[in-house]
Short mmCIF file of C-alpha atoms in Angstrom, two decimals:
data_model
loop_
_atom_site.label_atom_id
_atom_site.label_comp_id
_atom_site.label_asym_id
_atom_site.label_seq_id
_atom_site.Cartn_x
_atom_site.Cartn_y
_atom_site.Cartn_z
CA UNK A 1 11.38 -1.29 0.44
CA UNK A 2 12.70 0.13 -2.79
CA UNK A 3 10.48 1.50 -5.57
CA UNK A 4 11.42 0.92 -9.18
CA UNK A 5 9.78 2.28 -12.31
CA UNK A 6 9.58 1.19 -15.91
CA UNK A 7 9.61 4.59 -17.61
CA UNK A 8 7.73 3.18 -20.60
CA UNK A 9 4.56 3.10 -18.45
CA UNK A 10 5.16 6.24 -16.39
CA UNK A 11 3.83 9.68 -17.04
CA UNK A 12 6.33 12.56 -16.83
CA UNK A 13 5.11 13.30 -13.30
CA UNK A 14 4.48 10.71 -10.63
CA UNK A 15 1.32 11.26 -8.59
CA UNK A 16 1.91 10.11 -5.02
CA UNK A 17 -0.32 9.88 -1.94
CA UNK A 18 0.22 9.01 1.71
CA UNK A 19 -2.50 8.12 4.21
CA UNK A 20 -2.33 7.15 7.88
CA UNK A 21 -5.45 5.01 7.62
CA UNK A 22 -5.93 3.69 11.16
CA UNK A 23 -7.43 0.54 9.60
CA UNK A 24 -8.42 0.10 5.98
CA UNK A 25 -10.91 -2.70 6.62
CA UNK A 26 -13.98 -0.46 6.48
CA UNK A 27 -12.44 2.19 4.19
CA UNK A 28 -11.79 0.29 0.97
CA UNK A 29 -14.39 2.24 -1.03
CA UNK A 30 -13.00 5.61 0.07
CA UNK A 31 -9.44 4.44 -0.50
CA UNK A 32 -10.10 3.16 -4.02
CA UNK A 33 -12.13 6.25 -4.91
CA UNK A 34 -9.26 8.48 -3.74
CA UNK A 35 -6.67 6.58 -5.82
CA UNK A 36 -8.85 6.63 -8.96
CA UNK A 37 -10.16 10.19 -8.71
CA UNK A 38 -6.65 11.58 -8.12
CA UNK A 39 -5.08 9.30 -10.75
CA UNK A 40 -2.38 8.24 -8.29
CA UNK A 41 0.60 6.23 -9.44
CA UNK A 42 1.70 5.37 -5.90
CA UNK A 43 -0.36 5.36 -2.72
CA UNK A 44 1.38 4.54 0.57
CA UNK A 45 -0.69 3.51 3.59
CA UNK A 46 0.42 3.45 7.20
CA UNK A 47 -1.48 1.88 10.09
CA UNK A 48 -3.37 -0.53 7.81
CA UNK A 49 -4.14 -2.78 10.77
CA UNK A 50 -4.20 -5.79 8.44
CA UNK A 51 -3.25 -9.11 9.99
CA UNK A 52 -0.69 -11.71 9.00
CA UNK A 53 -3.31 -14.47 8.68
CA UNK A 54 -6.02 -14.73 6.00
CA UNK A 55 -8.67 -12.88 8.02
CA UNK A 56 -8.23 -9.76 5.86
CA UNK A 57 -8.30 -11.57 2.52
CA UNK A 58 -11.66 -9.98 1.62
CA UNK A 59 -10.33 -6.46 2.23
CA UNK A 60 -7.28 -7.14 0.08
CA UNK A 61 -9.44 -8.70 -2.65
CA UNK A 62 -11.80 -5.70 -2.66
CA UNK A 63 -8.89 -3.32 -3.20
CA UNK A 64 -7.21 -5.50 -5.81
CA UNK A 65 -10.43 -6.10 -7.76
CA UNK A 66 -11.46 -2.44 -7.71
CA UNK A 67 -8.09 -1.00 -8.66
CA UNK A 68 -7.44 -2.75 -11.95
CA UNK A 69 -4.12 -1.64 -13.32
CA UNK A 70 -2.63 -1.42 -9.82
CA UNK A 71 -1.08 -3.89 -7.44
CA UNK A 72 -1.47 -3.97 -3.67
CA UNK A 73 1.52 -4.94 -1.52
CA UNK A 74 1.28 -5.00 2.25
CA UNK A 75 3.47 -5.78 5.19
CA UNK A 76 1.45 -6.34 8.37
CA UNK A 77 2.86 -5.90 11.84
CA UNK A 78 3.83 -9.23 13.32
CA UNK A 79 3.02 -10.31 16.87
CA UNK A 80 1.02 -7.16 17.75
CA UNK A 81 -2.25 -5.51 16.82
CA UNK A 82 -2.37 -2.37 14.71
CA UNK A 83 0.47 -1.06 12.60
CA UNK A 84 1.29 -2.37 9.17
CA UNK A 85 2.10 -0.62 5.92
CA UNK A 86 0.95 -1.05 2.34
CA UNK A 87 1.72 0.33 -1.08
CA UNK A 88 -0.65 0.56 -4.04
CA UNK A 89 1.32 0.81 -7.27
CA UNK A 90 0.12 1.52 -10.80
CA UNK A 91 1.32 -1.18 -13.21
CA UNK A 92 4.76 -0.28 -14.47
CA UNK A 93 6.08 0.42 -10.99
CA UNK A 94 7.77 -2.25 -8.92
CA UNK A 95 8.75 -2.70 -5.33
CA UNK A 96 11.39 -4.82 -3.63
CA UNK A 97 11.56 -5.69 0.04
CA UNK A 98 14.80 -4.69 1.70
CA UNK A 99 15.82 -7.65 3.87
CA UNK A 100 19.21 -6.18 4.71
CA UNK A 101 18.07 -3.52 7.14
CA UNK A 102 15.97 -4.61 10.10
CA UNK A 103 14.57 -2.00 12.45
CA UNK A 104 13.61 -3.11 15.94
CA UNK A 105 11.72 0.10 16.71
CA UNK A 106 10.58 3.18 14.82
CA UNK A 107 9.10 5.25 17.61
#
């Protein structure tokens, strides 16, 4: 994925966070509180454990509704449990999926 920024909306310094969540399903309140209280522009999550189907729609809606002014983009792991990554971006930042490079393993 590639991050892009519209400098009109960006502060001079970008506030960035990274969290290996080991499931965000029961941590949405803590996650949203962390993003807001630290005024993060970009929050990257690993090990979201979200699924490809709609079973996590409520979790995604909770995050999206709570973090007004941000967007939530996630890429769940296919065909296996666990894994998955997500990015929470303040409005003004964009993200593009890189379909040209495909990794078969990261570990």
